Amino acid sequence: METVVSGIRSTGKLHLGNYFGALKNFARMQNENKCFFFIADYHSLTTHPDPKLLHSNVRNVLVEYLAAGIDPEISTVYIQSDVQEVCELYLLLNMHAYLGELSKTVSFKEKARKHKDNVNAGLLTYPTLMAADILMHNANKVPVGKDQEQHLEMTRKFARRFNNMYGVEYFKEPVAYNFGQDLIKIPGLDGSGKMGKSEGNCIYLDEDPKSIEKKVKRALTDEGPKVPNSEKPDYIENLFTILRVVSTDEVVQHFDDKWNTCEIRYGDLKKQLAEDIIKVTAPMRERILEIQNDDAYLHRVATEGAAKARENASRILKDVREIMGFKKF
Ligand code: TYM
């Protein structure tokens, strides 16, 4: 059985990008593998250090993980900061992570550009903490969206480097868990690149149907294609990208054909898109409402998850310490 680690930062509510990037196929994922799903609250401190919001953000992600279908009886669900073994592995991996490679990471450069007043060391070493999350369970598969591809590549590099340095075959080199498909990037509905919390262009898993319809209706379109089989501009391609993940192949084919023959009616496309997004999110929304105030359940899941994750992580950390030469007196 293979080991899967999936992480989501606790910076707010989950959106369609998180769902299709990291959680889709969870049923197959958790039935076929040993799965760890965690909430990356330490990571959230690199950009969102707010004591008033930290706990409620963690809680949101916990509720939404469960509402998305993660079963804590089958998988381990935990909060990153409950498993402090990750801090030690992060420290150890940082000894073999170089300034040159860390400062060249695309996400670091982007964040450093956006938040010039807060270019902290946590931001720089974000990929080492992420590698620690994954290697702490010696995982070989990680479900992630396209935006995390480089971080995963760095995790492999750190694993390889550790093995080479200490002359062992200890860490596996984890790959993306995507059933052989390309990594996905869910775009925003505003014609811009990716759907993201900081971009403010999200459809959330707990969004009510009326609001979904409104957001989809507002998506940027134009007067339609004039030449048959023409290329779609980005903002139209974005609508099709979302359609491809929420609708059936027949529906996608139908609108593709209409585009190609210049007969597309964006009103129809948007109506269908909203309907199908609602179909995907409605059961999660219901479940969110059901469990969000169930303190006892959430407490039990987080406590049991932390214990299971710590048990696994401490075993691996013990090996790592031994390999590196730490000895007890
Ligand atoms: P985060 O919290 O930004 O996003 C969580 C997951 O959602 C995916 N995602 C998307 N996928 C497709 N299209 C989008 N628009 C989109 N937006 C978000 C992300 O790719 C990610 O899979 N560094 C991670 C958290 C993390 C982690 C880990 C993940 C920390 N340690 C260990 C896996 C393993 C992050 O910031 O994700």
mmCIF file of C-alpha atoms and ligand atoms in Angstrom:
data_model
loop_
_atom_site.group_PDB
_atom_site.id
_atom_site.type_symbol
_atom_site.label_atom_id
_atom_site.label_comp_id
_atom_site.label_asym_id
_atom_site.label_seq_id
_atom_site.Cartn_x
_atom_site.Cartn_y
_atom_site.Cartn_z
ATOM 1 C CA MET A 1 0.000 0.000 0.000
ATOM 2 C CA GLU A 2 1.314 3.454 -0.858
ATOM 3 C CA THR A 3 1.363 6.452 1.438
ATOM 4 C CA VAL A 4 -0.388 9.692 0.490
ATOM 5 C CA VAL A 5 0.040 13.070 2.187
ATOM 6 C CA SER A 6 -2.259 15.967 1.365
ATOM 7 C CA GLY A 7 -2.037 19.435 2.901
ATOM 8 C CA ILE A 8 -4.134 22.574 2.733
ATOM 9 C CA ARG A 9 -3.133 25.862 4.354
ATOM 10 C CA SER A 10 -5.518 27.283 6.914
ATOM 11 C CA THR A 11 -5.986 30.663 5.317
ATOM 12 C CA GLY A 12 -9.762 30.632 4.931
ATOM 13 C CA LYS A 13 -12.478 28.577 3.343
ATOM 14 C CA LEU A 14 -11.889 25.933 0.693
ATOM 15 C CA HIS A 15 -12.750 26.684 -2.911
ATOM 16 C CA LEU A 16 -13.213 24.742 -6.136
ATOM 17 C CA GLY A 17 -9.464 24.984 -6.864
ATOM 18 C CA ASN A 18 -8.611 23.221 -3.599
ATOM 19 C CA TYR A 19 -11.244 20.601 -4.227
ATOM 20 C CA PHE A 20 -10.262 19.700 -7.771
ATOM 21 C CA GLY A 21 -6.538 20.204 -7.153
ATOM 22 C CA ALA A 22 -6.177 18.228 -3.943
ATOM 23 C CA LEU A 23 -9.332 16.399 -2.905
ATOM 24 C CA LYS A 24 -11.093 15.078 -5.970
ATOM 25 C CA ASN A 25 -10.972 11.282 -6.177
ATOM 26 C CA PHE A 26 -10.657 11.152 -2.382
ATOM 27 C CA ALA A 27 -12.819 8.010 -2.289
ATOM 28 C CA ARG A 28 -10.417 6.055 -4.445
ATOM 29 C CA MET A 29 -7.438 7.788 -2.843
ATOM 30 C CA GLN A 30 -8.320 6.777 0.702
ATOM 31 C CA ASN A 31 -9.479 3.291 -0.159
ATOM 32 C CA GLU A 32 -6.352 2.379 -2.076
ATOM 33 C CA ASN A 33 -3.679 4.056 0.084
ATOM 34 C CA LYS A 34 -2.620 4.912 3.572
ATOM 35 C CA CYS A 35 -3.694 8.566 3.622
ATOM 36 C CA PHE A 36 -2.747 11.538 5.773
ATOM 37 C CA PHE A 37 -4.777 14.719 5.295
ATOM 38 C CA PHE A 38 -3.553 17.650 7.322
ATOM 39 C CA ILE A 39 -4.194 21.334 7.843
ATOM 40 C CA ALA A 40 -1.066 23.392 7.320
ATOM 41 C CA ASP A 41 -1.447 25.994 10.058
ATOM 42 C CA TYR A 42 2.298 26.614 10.486
ATOM 43 C CA HIS A 43 2.466 27.387 6.784
ATOM 44 C CA SER A 44 -0.326 29.933 7.131
ATOM 45 C CA LEU A 45 1.895 31.987 9.454
ATOM 46 C CA THR A 46 4.202 32.880 6.568
ATOM 47 C CA THR A 47 1.511 35.230 5.269
ATOM 48 C CA HIS A 48 -1.443 35.273 7.706
ATOM 49 C CA PRO A 49 -0.158 35.521 11.304
ATOM 50 C CA ASP A 50 -3.427 36.507 12.995
ATOM 51 C CA PRO A 51 -4.080 34.978 16.441
ATOM 52 C CA LYS A 52 -7.749 35.972 16.246
ATOM 53 C CA LEU A 53 -8.315 34.050 13.033
ATOM 54 C CA LEU A 54 -5.861 31.156 13.293
ATOM 55 C CA HIS A 55 -8.108 28.736 15.133
ATOM 56 C CA SER A 56 -11.280 29.470 13.192
ATOM 57 C CA ASN A 57 -9.417 29.076 9.922
ATOM 58 C CA VAL A 58 -8.076 25.708 11.012
ATOM 59 C CA ARG A 59 -11.560 24.716 12.056
ATOM 60 C CA ASN A 60 -12.993 25.709 8.671
ATOM 61 C CA VAL A 61 -10.541 23.533 6.803
ATOM 62 C CA LEU A 62 -11.119 20.620 9.169
ATOM 63 C CA VAL A 63 -14.885 20.849 8.663
ATOM 64 C CA GLU A 64 -14.517 21.176 4.911
ATOM 65 C CA TYR A 65 -12.058 18.279 4.592
ATOM 66 C CA LEU A 66 -14.628 16.095 6.330
ATOM 67 C CA ALA A 67 -17.503 17.532 4.322
ATOM 68 C CA ALA A 68 -15.615 16.815 1.101
ATOM 69 C CA GLY A 69 -15.733 13.140 2.039
ATOM 70 C CA ILE A 70 -12.506 12.408 3.881
ATOM 71 C CA ASP A 71 -13.360 9.621 6.290
ATOM 72 C CA PRO A 72 -11.375 9.838 9.548
ATOM 73 C CA GLU A 73 -12.089 6.153 10.193
ATOM 74 C CA ILE A 74 -10.091 5.248 7.093
ATOM 75 C CA SER A 75 -7.661 8.168 6.765
ATOM 76 C CA THR A 76 -5.683 10.175 9.275
ATOM 77 C CA VAL A 77 -6.828 13.783 9.547
ATOM 78 C CA TYR A 78 -4.707 16.095 11.669
ATOM 79 C CA ILE A 79 -3.549 19.629 12.330
ATOM 80 C CA GLN A 80 0.095 20.276 11.397
ATOM 81 C CA SER A 81 0.938 22.054 14.668
ATOM 82 C CA ASP A 82 -0.359 19.073 16.691
ATOM 83 C CA VAL A 83 2.460 16.979 15.277
ATOM 84 C CA GLN A 84 5.563 18.799 16.363
ATOM 85 C CA GLU A 85 7.835 16.128 14.933
ATOM 86 C CA VAL A 86 7.475 18.127 11.742
ATOM 87 C CA CYS A 87 9.402 21.020 13.323
ATOM 88 C CA GLU A 88 12.424 18.859 14.007
ATOM 89 C CA LEU A 89 12.456 17.329 10.552
ATOM 90 C CA TYR A 90 12.076 20.844 9.097
ATOM 91 C CA LEU A 91 15.109 21.968 11.068
ATOM 92 C CA LEU A 92 17.159 18.965 9.971
ATOM 93 C CA LEU A 93 16.194 19.342 6.315
ATOM 94 C CA ASN A 94 17.021 23.041 6.460
ATOM 95 C CA MET A 95 20.673 22.105 7.131
ATOM 96 C CA HIS A 96 20.783 20.712 3.610
ATOM 97 C CA ALA A 97 18.626 23.315 1.843
ATOM 98 C CA TYR A 98 20.508 26.088 0.110
ATOM 99 C CA LEU A 99 19.745 29.778 -0.044
ATOM 100 C CA GLY A 100 20.267 29.774 -3.817
ATOM 101 C CA GLU A 101 17.574 27.189 -4.526
ATOM 102 C CA LEU A 102 15.127 28.483 -1.910
ATOM 103 C CA SER A 103 15.320 32.074 -3.099
ATOM 104 C CA LYS A 104 14.724 30.989 -6.710
ATOM 105 C CA THR A 105 11.408 29.284 -5.926
ATOM 106 C CA VAL A 106 8.618 30.869 -7.959
ATOM 107 C CA SER A 107 6.196 31.105 -5.019
ATOM 108 C CA PHE A 108 8.856 32.779 -2.844
ATOM 109 C CA LYS A 109 9.688 35.347 -5.512
ATOM 110 C CA GLU A 110 5.992 36.063 -6.035
ATOM 111 C CA LYS A 111 5.222 36.469 -2.332
ATOM 112 C CA ALA A 112 8.364 38.538 -1.762
ATOM 113 C CA ARG A 113 7.280 40.863 -4.563
ATOM 114 C CA LYS A 114 3.726 41.174 -3.229
ATOM 115 C CA HIS A 115 4.608 41.578 0.451
ATOM 116 C CA LYS A 116 7.838 43.560 0.405
ATOM 117 C CA ASP A 117 7.462 44.436 4.079
ATOM 118 C CA ASN A 118 7.283 40.804 5.236
ATOM 119 C CA VAL A 119 9.883 38.712 3.415
ATOM 120 C CA ASN A 120 10.457 36.402 6.375
ATOM 121 C CA ALA A 121 12.606 33.285 6.743
ATOM 122 C CA GLY A 122 9.481 31.146 7.037
ATOM 123 C CA LEU A 123 8.514 32.240 3.550
ATOM 124 C CA LEU A 124 11.983 31.427 2.252
ATOM 125 C CA THR A 125 11.987 27.974 3.840
ATOM 126 C CA TYR A 126 8.343 27.235 3.002
ATOM 127 C CA PRO A 127 9.411 24.391 0.663
ATOM 128 C CA THR A 128 11.502 22.737 3.407
ATOM 129 C CA LEU A 129 8.535 22.710 5.772
ATOM 130 C CA MET A 130 6.388 21.261 3.007
ATOM 131 C CA ALA A 131 9.049 18.620 2.328
ATOM 132 C CA ALA A 132 9.080 17.825 6.058
ATOM 133 C CA ASP A 133 5.273 17.345 5.986
ATOM 134 C CA ILE A 134 5.630 14.823 3.209
ATOM 135 C CA LEU A 135 8.857 13.055 4.215
ATOM 136 C CA MET A 136 7.731 12.835 7.826
ATOM 137 C CA HIS A 137 5.411 10.058 6.613
ATOM 138 C CA ASN A 138 7.825 8.913 3.926
ATOM 139 C CA ALA A 139 4.976 9.413 1.470
ATOM 140 C CA ASN A 140 5.291 8.543 -2.164
ATOM 141 C CA LYS A 141 2.181 10.318 -3.480
ATOM 142 C CA VAL A 142 0.948 13.840 -2.960
ATOM 143 C CA PRO A 143 -2.301 15.161 -4.453
ATOM 144 C CA VAL A 144 -1.650 18.759 -5.479
ATOM 145 C CA GLY A 145 -2.670 21.300 -8.075
ATOM 146 C CA LYS A 146 -0.343 22.711 -10.694
ATOM 147 C CA ASP A 147 0.800 25.569 -8.427
ATOM 148 C CA GLN A 148 2.521 23.111 -6.064
ATOM 149 C CA GLU A 149 4.489 21.301 -8.756
ATOM 150 C CA GLN A 150 7.740 23.090 -7.994
ATOM 151 C CA HIS A 151 7.436 22.493 -4.251
ATOM 152 C CA LEU A 152 7.005 18.810 -4.926
ATOM 153 C CA GLU A 153 10.038 18.823 -7.192
ATOM 154 C CA MET A 154 12.013 20.377 -4.333
ATOM 155 C CA THR A 155 10.759 17.707 -1.941
ATOM 156 C CA ARG A 156 12.153 15.073 -4.282
ATOM 157 C CA LYS A 157 15.427 16.965 -4.439
ATOM 158 C CA PHE A 158 15.673 17.134 -0.630
ATOM 159 C CA ALA A 159 14.848 13.426 -0.332
ATOM 160 C CA ARG A 160 17.469 12.496 -2.926
ATOM 161 C CA ARG A 161 20.037 14.761 -1.340
ATOM 162 C CA PHE A 162 19.469 13.243 2.091
ATOM 163 C CA ASN A 163 19.803 9.708 0.701
ATOM 164 C CA ASN A 164 22.991 10.606 -1.203
ATOM 165 C CA MET A 165 24.553 12.519 1.646
ATOM 166 C CA TYR A 166 24.097 9.773 4.184
ATOM 167 C CA GLY A 167 24.551 6.873 1.763
ATOM 168 C CA VAL A 168 21.108 5.404 2.395
ATOM 169 C CA GLU A 169 17.977 4.570 0.430
ATOM 170 C CA TYR A 170 15.674 5.895 3.114
ATOM 171 C CA PHE A 171 13.336 8.538 1.738
ATOM 172 C CA LYS A 172 11.096 7.809 -1.222
ATOM 173 C CA GLU A 173 10.879 10.436 -3.929
ATOM 174 C CA PRO A 174 7.233 11.512 -3.838
ATOM 175 C CA VAL A 175 5.296 12.207 -7.002
ATOM 176 C CA ALA A 176 1.998 13.934 -7.656
ATOM 177 C CA TYR A 177 -1.090 11.811 -7.159
ATOM 178 C CA ASN A 178 -3.125 12.533 -10.228
ATOM 179 C CA PHE A 179 -4.125 9.245 -11.842
ATOM 180 C CA GLY A 180 -1.711 9.874 -14.690
ATOM 181 C CA GLN A 181 -3.379 13.125 -15.717
ATOM 182 C CA ASP A 182 -1.705 16.508 -15.893
ATOM 183 C CA LEU A 183 -1.805 18.583 -12.753
ATOM 184 C CA ILE A 184 -4.808 20.810 -12.726
ATOM 185 C CA LYS A 185 -5.148 24.563 -12.443
ATOM 186 C CA ILE A 186 -8.653 25.820 -11.794
ATOM 187 C CA PRO A 187 -8.903 29.391 -13.069
ATOM 188 C CA GLY A 188 -10.840 32.235 -11.483
ATOM 189 C CA LEU A 189 -14.072 33.468 -13.023
ATOM 190 C CA ASP A 190 -12.635 36.925 -13.461
ATOM 191 C CA GLY A 191 -10.605 36.062 -16.558
ATOM 192 C CA SER A 192 -7.386 35.986 -14.542
ATOM 193 C CA GLY A 193 -5.077 33.024 -13.879
ATOM 194 C CA LYS A 194 -5.798 30.779 -10.956
ATOM 195 C CA MET A 195 -8.677 30.608 -8.533
ATOM 196 C CA GLY A 196 -7.204 31.585 -5.198
ATOM 197 C CA LYS A 197 -8.088 33.061 -1.841
ATOM 198 C CA SER A 198 -5.724 35.983 -2.243
ATOM 199 C CA GLU A 199 -7.025 36.608 -5.764
ATOM 200 C CA GLY A 200 -10.578 37.057 -4.396
ATOM 201 C CA ASN A 201 -12.105 35.183 -7.337
ATOM 202 C CA CYS A 202 -13.256 31.981 -5.674
ATOM 203 C CA ILE A 203 -16.324 29.842 -5.608
ATOM 204 C CA TYR A 204 -16.315 28.316 -2.145
ATOM 205 C CA LEU A 205 -17.451 24.831 -1.215
ATOM 206 C CA ASP A 206 -19.999 26.296 1.199
ATOM 207 C CA GLU A 207 -21.280 28.886 -1.249
ATOM 208 C CA ASP A 208 -25.047 29.035 -1.591
ATOM 209 C CA PRO A 209 -26.595 28.305 -5.008
ATOM 210 C CA LYS A 210 -27.862 31.861 -5.575
ATOM 211 C CA SER A 211 -24.403 33.267 -5.001
ATOM 212 C CA ILE A 212 -22.833 30.669 -7.332
ATOM 213 C CA GLU A 213 -25.298 31.638 -10.053
ATOM 214 C CA LYS A 214 -24.490 35.298 -9.525
ATOM 215 C CA LYS A 215 -20.732 34.762 -9.705
ATOM 216 C CA VAL A 216 -20.962 32.616 -12.820
ATOM 217 C CA LYS A 217 -23.286 35.120 -14.487
ATOM 218 C CA ARG A 218 -20.769 37.882 -13.858
ATOM 219 C CA ALA A 219 -17.899 35.973 -15.521
ATOM 220 C CA LEU A 220 -16.261 37.850 -18.347
ATOM 221 C CA THR A 221 -17.475 36.998 -21.875
ATOM 222 C CA ASP A 222 -17.658 38.801 -25.219
ATOM 223 C CA GLU A 223 -19.946 38.926 -28.246
ATOM 224 C CA GLY A 224 -18.918 35.412 -29.322
ATOM 225 C CA PRO A 225 -16.657 33.907 -31.998
ATOM 226 C CA LYS A 226 -16.929 35.217 -35.554
ATOM 227 C CA VAL A 227 -14.753 32.611 -37.277
ATOM 228 C CA PRO A 228 -15.507 28.860 -37.042
ATOM 229 C CA ASN A 229 -13.038 26.725 -35.060
ATOM 230 C CA SER A 230 -11.194 29.737 -33.722
ATOM 231 C CA GLU A 231 -9.039 29.635 -30.624
ATOM 232 C CA LYS A 232 -10.798 30.610 -27.403
ATOM 233 C CA PRO A 233 -9.539 33.685 -25.571
ATOM 234 C CA ASP A 234 -8.256 32.923 -22.054
ATOM 235 C CA TYR A 235 -11.372 34.113 -20.233
ATOM 236 C CA ILE A 236 -13.574 31.768 -22.320
ATOM 237 C CA GLU A 237 -11.102 28.894 -22.070
ATOM 238 C CA ASN A 238 -11.298 29.369 -18.289
ATOM 239 C CA LEU A 239 -15.047 28.739 -18.321
ATOM 240 C CA PHE A 240 -14.461 25.575 -20.334
ATOM 241 C CA THR A 241 -11.738 24.447 -17.909
ATOM 242 C CA ILE A 242 -14.216 24.611 -15.039
ATOM 243 C CA LEU A 243 -16.924 22.992 -17.181
ATOM 244 C CA ARG A 244 -14.558 20.093 -17.894
ATOM 245 C CA VAL A 245 -14.221 19.269 -14.190
ATOM 246 C CA VAL A 246 -17.837 19.708 -13.124
ATOM 247 C CA SER A 247 -19.811 18.556 -16.170
ATOM 248 C CA THR A 248 -20.094 15.418 -18.277
ATOM 249 C CA ASP A 249 -18.073 14.876 -21.450
ATOM 250 C CA GLU A 250 -21.290 15.238 -23.485
ATOM 251 C CA VAL A 251 -22.011 18.658 -22.049
ATOM 252 C CA VAL A 252 -18.466 19.849 -22.732
ATOM 253 C CA GLN A 253 -18.649 18.469 -26.277
ATOM 254 C CA HIS A 254 -21.974 20.200 -26.848
ATOM 255 C CA PHE A 255 -20.635 23.650 -25.942
ATOM 256 C CA ASP A 256 -17.369 23.026 -27.744
ATOM 257 C CA ASP A 257 -19.326 22.235 -30.916
ATOM 258 C CA LYS A 258 -21.445 25.350 -30.450
ATOM 259 C CA TRP A 259 -18.267 27.386 -30.076
ATOM 260 C CA ASN A 260 -16.754 25.871 -33.198
ATOM 261 C CA THR A 261 -19.829 26.646 -35.287
ATOM 262 C CA CYS A 262 -20.102 30.161 -33.790
ATOM 263 C CA GLU A 263 -23.514 29.352 -32.326
ATOM 264 C CA ILE A 264 -22.562 29.476 -28.698
ATOM 265 C CA ARG A 265 -24.888 31.330 -26.330
ATOM 266 C CA TYR A 266 -22.983 32.316 -23.246
ATOM 267 C CA GLY A 267 -26.222 32.550 -21.261
ATOM 268 C CA ASP A 268 -26.791 28.816 -21.827
ATOM 269 C CA LEU A 269 -23.170 27.979 -21.061
ATOM 270 C CA LYS A 270 -23.278 29.924 -17.800
ATOM 271 C CA LYS A 271 -26.607 28.417 -16.768
ATOM 272 C CA GLN A 272 -25.245 24.909 -17.291
ATOM 273 C CA LEU A 273 -21.954 25.733 -15.590
ATOM 274 C CA ALA A 274 -23.692 27.169 -12.514
ATOM 275 C CA GLU A 275 -26.036 24.181 -12.354
ATOM 276 C CA ASP A 276 -23.176 21.700 -12.483
ATOM 277 C CA ILE A 277 -21.067 23.593 -9.923
ATOM 278 C CA ILE A 278 -24.090 23.563 -7.607
ATOM 279 C CA LYS A 279 -24.499 19.815 -8.187
ATOM 280 C CA VAL A 280 -20.893 19.224 -7.074
ATOM 281 C CA THR A 281 -20.894 21.604 -4.108
ATOM 282 C CA ALA A 282 -24.434 21.156 -2.697
ATOM 283 C CA PRO A 283 -23.758 17.886 -0.832
ATOM 284 C CA MET A 284 -20.589 19.384 0.694
ATOM 285 C CA ARG A 285 -22.435 22.515 1.705
ATOM 286 C CA GLU A 286 -25.090 20.435 3.433
ATOM 287 C CA ARG A 287 -22.495 18.412 5.275
ATOM 288 C CA ILE A 288 -20.597 21.576 6.305
ATOM 289 C CA LEU A 289 -23.776 22.956 7.881
ATOM 290 C CA GLU A 290 -24.346 19.624 9.603
ATOM 291 C CA ILE A 291 -20.960 19.269 11.284
ATOM 292 C CA GLN A 292 -19.609 22.793 11.686
ATOM 293 C CA ASN A 293 -20.957 23.164 15.197
ATOM 294 C CA ASP A 294 -20.288 19.619 16.319
ATOM 295 C CA ASP A 295 -17.429 20.429 18.688
ATOM 296 C CA ALA A 296 -17.269 16.927 20.150
ATOM 297 C CA TYR A 297 -16.890 15.310 16.726
ATOM 298 C CA LEU A 298 -14.251 17.791 15.553
ATOM 299 C CA HIS A 299 -12.335 17.396 18.809
ATOM 300 C CA ARG A 300 -12.365 13.618 18.476
ATOM 301 C CA VAL A 301 -11.217 13.660 14.844
ATOM 302 C CA ALA A 302 -8.376 16.113 15.527
ATOM 303 C CA THR A 303 -7.206 14.351 18.687
ATOM 304 C CA GLU A 304 -7.257 10.859 17.241
ATOM 305 C CA GLY A 305 -5.700 12.107 13.999
ATOM 306 C CA ALA A 306 -2.855 13.810 15.853
ATOM 307 C CA ALA A 307 -2.093 10.640 17.803
ATOM 308 C CA LYS A 308 -2.006 8.487 14.661
ATOM 309 C CA ALA A 309 0.119 11.009 12.762
ATOM 310 C CA ARG A 310 2.571 11.390 15.647
ATOM 311 C CA GLU A 311 2.991 7.663 15.953
ATOM 312 C CA ASN A 312 3.970 7.400 12.307
ATOM 313 C CA ALA A 313 6.087 10.547 12.267
ATOM 314 C CA SER A 314 8.056 9.732 15.415
ATOM 315 C CA ARG A 315 9.051 6.361 13.982
ATOM 316 C CA ILE A 316 10.438 8.019 10.867
ATOM 317 C CA LEU A 317 12.111 10.806 12.801
ATOM 318 C CA LYS A 318 13.845 8.239 15.004
ATOM 319 C CA ASP A 319 15.320 6.594 11.890
ATOM 320 C CA VAL A 320 16.389 9.967 10.482
ATOM 321 C CA ARG A 321 18.149 10.900 13.722
ATOM 322 C CA GLU A 322 19.955 7.604 13.738
ATOM 323 C CA ILE A 323 21.034 7.963 10.105
ATOM 324 C CA MET A 324 22.355 11.455 10.830
ATOM 325 C CA GLY A 325 24.407 10.233 13.787
ATOM 326 C CA PHE A 326 22.447 11.379 16.834
ATOM 327 C CA LYS A 327 23.043 8.993 19.732
ATOM 328 C CA LYS A 328 21.722 8.811 23.268
ATOM 329 C CA PHE A 329 24.176 8.909 26.189
HETATM 330 P P1 TYM B 1 -2.894 25.668 -0.656
HETATM 331 O O1 TYM B 1 -3.492 25.737 0.705
HETATM 332 O O2 TYM B 1 -2.605 26.926 -1.371
HETATM 333 O O3 TYM B 1 -3.826 24.807 -1.568
HETATM 334 C C1 TYM B 1 -4.208 23.492 -1.187
HETATM 335 C C2 TYM B 1 -4.275 22.591 -2.393
HETATM 336 O O4 TYM B 1 -5.185 23.123 -3.339
HETATM 337 C C3 TYM B 1 -4.537 23.245 -4.597
HETATM 338 N N1 TYM B 1 -5.044 24.434 -5.287
HETATM 339 C C4 TYM B 1 -5.419 24.425 -6.581
HETATM 340 N N2 TYM B 1 -5.426 23.442 -7.484
HETATM 341 C C5 TYM B 1 -5.891 23.752 -8.708
HETATM 342 N N3 TYM B 1 -6.340 24.992 -9.058
HETATM 343 C C6 TYM B 1 -6.337 26.005 -8.164
HETATM 344 N N4 TYM B 1 -6.794 27.197 -8.498
HETATM 345 C C7 TYM B 1 -5.847 25.755 -6.848
HETATM 346 N N5 TYM B 1 -5.697 26.512 -5.732
HETATM 347 C C8 TYM B 1 -5.204 25.681 -4.787
HETATM 348 C C9 TYM B 1 -3.057 23.376 -4.286
HETATM 349 O O5 TYM B 1 -2.280 22.980 -5.387
HETATM 350 C C10 TYM B 1 -2.927 22.445 -3.111
HETATM 351 O O6 TYM B 1 -2.777 21.129 -3.558
HETATM 352 N N6 TYM B 1 1.838 24.393 0.082
HETATM 353 C C11 TYM B 1 0.486 23.894 0.080
HETATM 354 C C12 TYM B 1 0.067 23.308 1.415
HETATM 355 C C13 TYM B 1 0.957 22.223 1.890
HETATM 356 C C14 TYM B 1 1.049 20.894 1.378
HETATM 357 C C15 TYM B 1 2.047 20.256 2.190
HETATM 358 C C16 TYM B 1 0.418 20.221 0.345
HETATM 359 C C17 TYM B 1 1.831 22.335 2.930
HETATM 360 N N7 TYM B 1 2.479 21.141 3.103
HETATM 361 C C18 TYM B 1 2.376 18.920 1.975
HETATM 362 C C19 TYM B 1 0.759 18.872 0.128
HETATM 363 C C20 TYM B 1 1.732 18.243 0.939
HETATM 364 C C21 TYM B 1 -0.441 25.054 -0.245
HETATM 365 O O7 TYM B 1 -0.121 26.187 -0.068
HETATM 366 O O8 TYM B 1 -1.631 24.709 -0.639
#
